[in-house]
Coordinates of C-alpha atoms and ligand atoms in Angstrom, one line a residue:
A1 CA 147.8 62.7 97.0
R2 CA 150.7 63.5 99.3
K3 CA 152.4 65.8 96.8
H4 CA 149.4 68.1 97.0
N5 CA 150.1 68.8 100.6
G6 CA 151.7 72.2 101.2
K7 CA 154.2 72.6 104.0
N8 CA 151.6 74.4 106.2
G9 CA 149.2 71.4 105.8
A10 CA 146.9 73.3 103.5
K11 CA 145.6 71.0 100.8
L12 CA 145.0 72.1 97.3
F13 CA 143.0 69.0 96.6
D14 CA 141.9 66.5 99.3
P15 CA 140.5 63.4 97.7
L16 CA 138.5 62.5 100.8
I17 CA 136.8 65.9 101.1
A18 CA 136.2 65.8 97.3
S19 CA 134.6 62.5 97.5
L20 CA 132.5 63.5 100.5
A21 CA 131.4 66.6 98.6
Q22 CA 130.6 64.4 95.6
E23 CA 128.6 62.0 97.8
K24 CA 126.6 64.9 99.2
L25 CA 125.9 66.3 95.8
K26 CA 124.7 62.9 94.7
I27 CA 122.4 62.6 97.7
E28 CA 121.1 66.2 97.0
T29 CA 120.3 65.1 93.5
Y30 CA 118.4 62.0 94.8
I31 CA 116.4 64.2 97.1
E32 CA 115.4 66.7 94.5
E33 CA 114.6 64.0 92.0
G34 CA 112.9 61.9 94.6
L35 CA 110.6 64.8 95.5
R36 CA 109.8 65.4 91.8
Q37 CA 109.3 61.8 90.9
D38 CA 107.6 60.7 94.1
W39 CA 110.3 58.3 95.2
F40 CA 109.9 59.0 98.9
D41 CA 107.8 56.6 100.9
V42 CA 107.5 55.4 104.5
H43 CA 107.8 51.9 105.8
L44 CA 105.9 51.0 108.9
Q45 CA 107.3 49.1 111.8
P46 CA 105.0 47.7 114.5
I47 CA 105.2 48.8 118.1
V48 CA 103.8 46.0 120.1
D49 CA 102.0 46.0 123.4
L50 CA 104.1 43.3 125.0
K51 CA 101.6 42.2 127.6
R52 CA 98.6 41.8 125.3
G53 CA 100.7 40.6 122.3
Q54 CA 99.0 43.1 120.0
V55 CA 100.1 46.0 117.8
A56 CA 99.7 49.3 119.6
G57 CA 101.0 51.4 116.8
F58 CA 103.5 51.8 114.0
E59 CA 106.6 54.0 113.5
A60 CA 106.9 55.6 110.1
L61 CA 110.4 55.3 108.8
M62 CA 111.4 57.2 105.7
R63 CA 112.7 55.4 102.6
L64 CA 113.8 56.7 99.3
N65 CA 113.0 54.1 96.5
H66 CA 115.6 54.8 93.9
P67 CA 114.8 53.2 90.6
E68 CA 118.4 52.1 90.0
H69 CA 120.0 52.0 93.5
G70 CA 117.0 50.4 95.3
V71 CA 115.8 51.4 98.7
L72 CA 118.0 54.0 100.4
P73 CA 117.9 54.2 104.2
P74 CA 117.2 57.6 105.9
T75 CA 120.3 58.6 107.9
D76 CA 122.4 60.0 105.0
I77 CA 119.4 61.5 103.4
I78 CA 118.3 63.3 106.5
R79 CA 121.8 64.6 107.3
V80 CA 122.0 66.2 103.8
A81 CA 118.4 67.3 103.8
E82 CA 119.0 69.1 107.1
E83 CA 121.9 70.9 105.6
T84 CA 120.1 72.0 102.5
G85 CA 116.8 72.7 104.1
A86 CA 115.0 70.1 102.0
I87 CA 114.0 68.3 105.2
L88 CA 110.9 70.6 105.4
R89 CA 109.5 69.5 102.1
I90 CA 110.5 65.9 102.7
G91 CA 108.9 66.0 106.2
E92 CA 105.6 67.2 104.8
R93 CA 105.6 64.6 102.0
I94 CA 106.5 61.8 104.5
F95 CA 103.9 62.8 107.0
E96 CA 101.1 62.9 104.3
K97 CA 102.1 59.4 103.1
A98 CA 102.3 58.0 106.6
V99 CA 98.9 59.4 107.6
A100 CA 97.4 58.0 104.4
H101 CA 98.9 54.6 105.3
L102 CA 97.4 54.8 108.8
A103 CA 94.0 55.6 107.3
R104 CA 94.2 52.4 105.1
L105 CA 95.4 50.3 108.1
S106 CA 92.5 51.5 110.2
S107 CA 90.1 49.3 108.4
V108 CA 91.9 46.2 109.7
P109 CA 90.2 44.7 112.8
G110 CA 92.4 45.4 115.8
L111 CA 94.1 48.4 114.2
E112 CA 91.2 50.8 114.3
N113 CA 92.9 52.8 117.0
A114 CA 96.6 52.0 116.3
Y115 CA 98.8 55.0 116.5
L116 CA 101.3 56.4 114.1
A117 CA 104.7 57.6 115.4
V118 CA 106.6 60.0 113.2
N119 CA 110.1 61.2 113.6
V120 CA 110.4 65.0 113.4
S121 CA 113.8 66.6 113.0
P122 CA 114.9 69.8 114.8
L123 CA 114.7 72.0 111.7
Q124 CA 111.0 71.0 111.2
F125 CA 110.1 72.8 114.4
C126 CA 109.0 76.0 112.9
P127 CA 105.8 77.9 113.8
K128 CA 104.1 76.5 110.7
L129 CA 104.5 72.9 111.8
P130 CA 101.3 72.5 113.8
A131 CA 99.0 74.0 111.1
S132 CA 100.5 71.7 108.5
I133 CA 100.1 68.6 110.6
F134 CA 96.5 69.5 111.5
A135 CA 95.6 70.1 107.8
T136 CA 96.9 66.7 106.8
L137 CA 95.1 64.9 109.7
M138 CA 91.8 66.7 108.7
K139 CA 92.3 65.6 105.1
W140 CA 92.6 61.9 106.1
G141 CA 90.1 62.0 108.9
I142 CA 92.6 60.9 111.5
T143 CA 92.3 62.3 115.1
P144 CA 95.4 64.0 116.6
T145 CA 95.2 61.5 119.5
R146 CA 96.5 58.8 117.2
I147 CA 99.7 60.7 116.4
V148 CA 102.9 60.4 118.3
I149 CA 105.7 62.9 117.5
E150 CA 109.1 61.3 118.1
I151 CA 111.8 63.8 118.9
T152 CA 115.5 63.1 119.8
E153 CA 117.3 64.9 122.5
A154 CA 118.9 67.0 119.7
V155 CA 115.6 68.7 119.1
L156 CA 115.4 69.9 122.7
M157 CA 119.0 70.9 122.8
H158 CA 118.2 73.6 120.3
H159 CA 116.1 75.1 123.1
S160 CA 114.5 77.7 120.8
P161 CA 111.5 79.2 122.6
D162 CA 109.5 78.1 119.5
I163 CA 110.0 74.4 120.4
R164 CA 108.2 74.7 123.7
D165 CA 105.3 76.4 122.1
I166 CA 105.1 74.0 119.2
L167 CA 105.3 71.0 121.4
G168 CA 102.6 72.6 123.6
A169 CA 100.3 73.2 120.6
L170 CA 100.7 69.6 119.4
S171 CA 100.3 68.1 122.8
G172 CA 97.3 70.4 123.6
A173 CA 95.6 69.0 120.5
G174 CA 96.0 65.5 122.0
M175 CA 99.2 64.3 120.2
K176 CA 101.7 62.4 122.3
I177 CA 105.4 63.3 122.5
A178 CA 108.0 60.5 122.5
L179 CA 111.6 61.0 123.5
D180 CA 113.5 58.8 121.0
D181 CA 116.8 57.1 121.6
F182 CA 116.4 57.8 125.3
G183 CA 119.6 57.6 127.4
T184 CA 122.2 58.1 124.7
G185 CA 122.4 61.9 124.7
Y186 CA 122.8 64.3 127.6
S187 CA 120.4 66.0 129.9
S188 CA 117.7 63.4 129.0
L189 CA 116.3 63.5 132.6
S190 CA 115.9 67.3 132.6
Y191 CA 113.9 67.1 129.4
L192 CA 111.3 65.1 131.3
V193 CA 111.0 68.1 133.6
H194 CA 110.7 70.8 131.0
F195 CA 108.8 69.2 128.2
P196 CA 105.4 67.4 127.9
V197 CA 106.8 64.0 127.2
N198 CA 104.4 61.0 127.2
I199 CA 106.6 58.2 125.9
I200 CA 110.2 57.2 126.6
K201 CA 111.8 55.1 123.9
I202 CA 114.7 53.1 125.4
D203 CA 117.6 53.2 123.0
Q204 CA 118.4 50.0 121.2
A205 CA 121.9 50.0 122.8
F206 CA 120.3 49.1 126.1
T207 CA 118.2 46.4 124.7
R208 CA 121.3 44.9 123.1
S209 CA 123.1 45.0 126.4
L210 CA 120.4 42.8 127.9
T211 CA 122.1 39.9 126.1
D212 CA 125.7 41.1 126.5
E213 CA 128.2 38.3 127.1
S214 CA 129.2 39.9 130.4
E215 CA 126.9 39.1 133.2
T216 CA 127.9 42.3 135.0
V217 CA 126.8 44.3 132.0
R218 CA 123.5 42.4 131.8
R219 CA 122.8 43.0 135.5
R220 CA 123.6 46.6 135.3
V221 CA 121.4 47.3 132.3
Q222 CA 118.6 45.4 133.9
K223 CA 118.8 47.8 136.8
L224 CA 119.0 50.8 134.6
I225 CA 115.9 49.8 132.6
A226 CA 114.1 49.0 135.9
G227 CA 115.0 52.6 137.0
I228 CA 113.8 54.2 133.7
H229 CA 110.6 52.2 134.1
M230 CA 110.1 53.6 137.6
V231 CA 110.8 57.2 136.5
A232 CA 108.4 56.8 133.5
K233 CA 105.7 55.5 135.8
E234 CA 106.1 58.5 138.1
M235 CA 105.9 60.8 135.1
N236 CA 102.9 59.0 133.6
C237 CA 104.9 58.0 130.6
H238 CA 104.7 54.8 128.5
V239 CA 108.0 52.9 127.9
V240 CA 108.9 51.5 124.5
A241 CA 112.0 49.3 124.2
E242 CA 113.7 49.7 120.7
G243 CA 115.8 47.2 118.8
I244 CA 114.4 43.9 120.1
E245 CA 116.2 41.3 117.9
T246 CA 116.0 38.1 120.0
D247 CA 113.6 36.1 122.0
A248 CA 116.0 36.4 125.0
Q249 CA 115.9 40.2 124.8
L250 CA 112.1 40.1 124.6
R251 CA 111.9 37.8 127.7
A252 CA 114.3 40.0 129.7
L253 CA 112.1 43.1 128.8
L254 CA 108.9 41.3 129.8
S255 CA 110.4 40.3 133.1
L256 CA 111.3 44.0 133.6
K257 CA 107.6 44.8 133.0
V258 CA 108.4 47.0 130.0
G259 CA 105.0 47.8 128.4
R260 CA 105.9 48.1 124.7
G261 CA 108.5 47.0 122.3
Q262 CA 109.8 47.3 118.8
G263 CA 112.4 45.5 116.8
Y264 CA 113.2 43.0 114.0
F265 CA 112.1 40.1 116.2
L266 CA 108.6 41.5 116.5
G267 CA 108.4 43.0 113.0
R268 CA 110.6 44.7 110.4
P269 CA 109.7 48.0 108.9
Q270 CA 107.6 47.2 105.9
P271 CA 105.6 48.9 103.1
V272 CA 102.0 49.3 104.0
G273 CA 101.0 46.9 101.2
D274 CA 103.0 44.1 102.7
I275 CA 101.4 44.7 106.1
L276 CA 97.9 44.6 104.5
S277 CA 98.6 41.4 102.6
G278 CA 100.1 39.8 105.7
V279 CA 96.9 40.5 107.5
E280 CA 94.9 39.0 104.6
R281 CA 96.9 35.8 105.0
D282 CA 96.4 35.7 108.7
E283 CA 93.4 33.4 109.5
E284 CA 92.2 35.6 112.4
K285 CA 92.4 38.6 110.1
C286 CA 93.9 40.4 112.9
V287 CA 97.5 41.5 113.6
R288 CA 98.7 39.5 116.5
F289 CA 102.1 38.6 117.8
S290 CA 101.1 36.2 120.5
A291 CA 102.8 33.3 118.8
R292 CA 106.1 34.9 119.8
I293 CA 105.1 36.4 123.0
P294 CA 104.8 34.2 126.1
L295 CA 101.6 35.5 127.7
Ligands
C2E1 P1 114.8 55.9 115.0 O1 113.7 56.8 115.0 O2 115.4 55.5 116.3 O3 114.2 54.6 114.3 C1 114.6 53.3 114.6 C2 115.6 52.7 113.7 O4 116.0 51.4 114.1 C3 115.1 52.5 112.3 O5 116.3 52.7 111.4 C4 114.7 51.1 112.3 O6 114.7 50.5 111.0 C5 115.8 50.5 113.1 N1 115.4 49.2 113.8 C6 114.2 48.8 114.1 N2 114.2 47.6 114.7 C7 115.5 47.3 114.8 C8 116.2 46.1 115.3 O7 115.7 45.2 115.9 N3 117.6 46.2 115.2 C9 118.3 47.2 114.6 N4 119.6 47.1 114.6 N5 117.6 48.3 114.1 C10 116.3 48.3 114.2 P2 116.1 53.5 110.1 O8 114.8 53.2 109.4 O9 117.4 53.3 109.3 O10 116.1 55.0 110.6 C11 117.2 55.6 111.2 C12 116.9 56.9 111.9 O11 116.6 57.9 110.9 C13 115.7 56.9 112.8 O12 116.0 56.4 114.0 C14 115.3 58.3 112.8 O13 116.1 59.0 113.7 C15 115.7 58.8 111.4 N6 114.4 58.8 110.6 C16 113.8 57.8 110.0 N7 112.7 58.2 109.3 C17 112.7 59.6 109.5 C18 111.8 60.6 109.1 O14 110.8 60.4 108.4 N8 112.1 61.9 109.5 C19 113.1 62.1 110.3 N9 113.4 63.4 110.6 N10 114.0 61.2 110.7 C20 113.7 59.9 110.3
MG2 MG1 112.1 57.1 116.0
MG3 MG1 115.1 55.4 118.2
MG4 MG1 117.9 56.5 116.1

């Protein structure tokens, strides 16, 4: 490839850029075909009330079930969909499926009031969003109070005047707003001042540091989480710790009095059918995690 480099550094043909462009094109094709052929779905991951050892809600995580390539994870798809604008159509499709799944799960004892947390990307925050969300909820008979809108700090960085109004409308209808991946971007604290946040999701990097090999790191992150917990309490926010992978992390979070948690240790993201058949097998016919949670 070097011979293609001109003296001024301009490249007639850069294989890396070409392969990235090809990759992007491939994903664009998956997206369009996926929308046409209904390959998009959501997996649900439990969010557990750590004190009670019960499921409080589920996070809806997008998956694209490609017939040849299997289940594709969301990050690449979302990045491309945000560039092309397809995220709007995907977002509506995903929300509809997630709400339908919640309606099905609501017949399970103990899950009647479970909430559904959906990730909403910055570009979806257009003035039509609330009406579209309300219409879907009406269709499935789900009350807005069972919906959590997860936003990342990137949403708020856009600072469009729309975003405040839209968040206000959603929150006014009883939906909760969760600040996702808290603590990894900038200005996170000022968002708590300017936006109606109800839930703070502690980024999985902090959860991981709770079992860091360095004792200093472990002690510091404990203090940090204790601090977030105090701030959250003052702001009337719930705290959810993300990315709990081990028993040791769970115990550390319990001793820090963190109220809710999510992670592979408590439950992987799963298709709704698997959750329902897991409940069937459960003797108590009730989704409980007490076996794993020292009460
Ligand atoms: P997120 O909202 O922070 O979601 C949590 C991510 O952590 C998910 O990755 C989940 O599968 C993963 N996770 C859960 N427990 C554990 C654990 O114990 N350990 C580790 N290492 N990871 C864990 P996933 O499903 O690949 O999604 C990645 C990101 O893509 C999400 O991060 C969210 O920002 C975005 N995303 C997912 N679905 C949607 C969607 O429907 N719409 C939009 N706009 N974004 C979505
Ligand atoms: Mg999320
Ligand atoms: Mg997160
Ligand atoms: Mg994330």
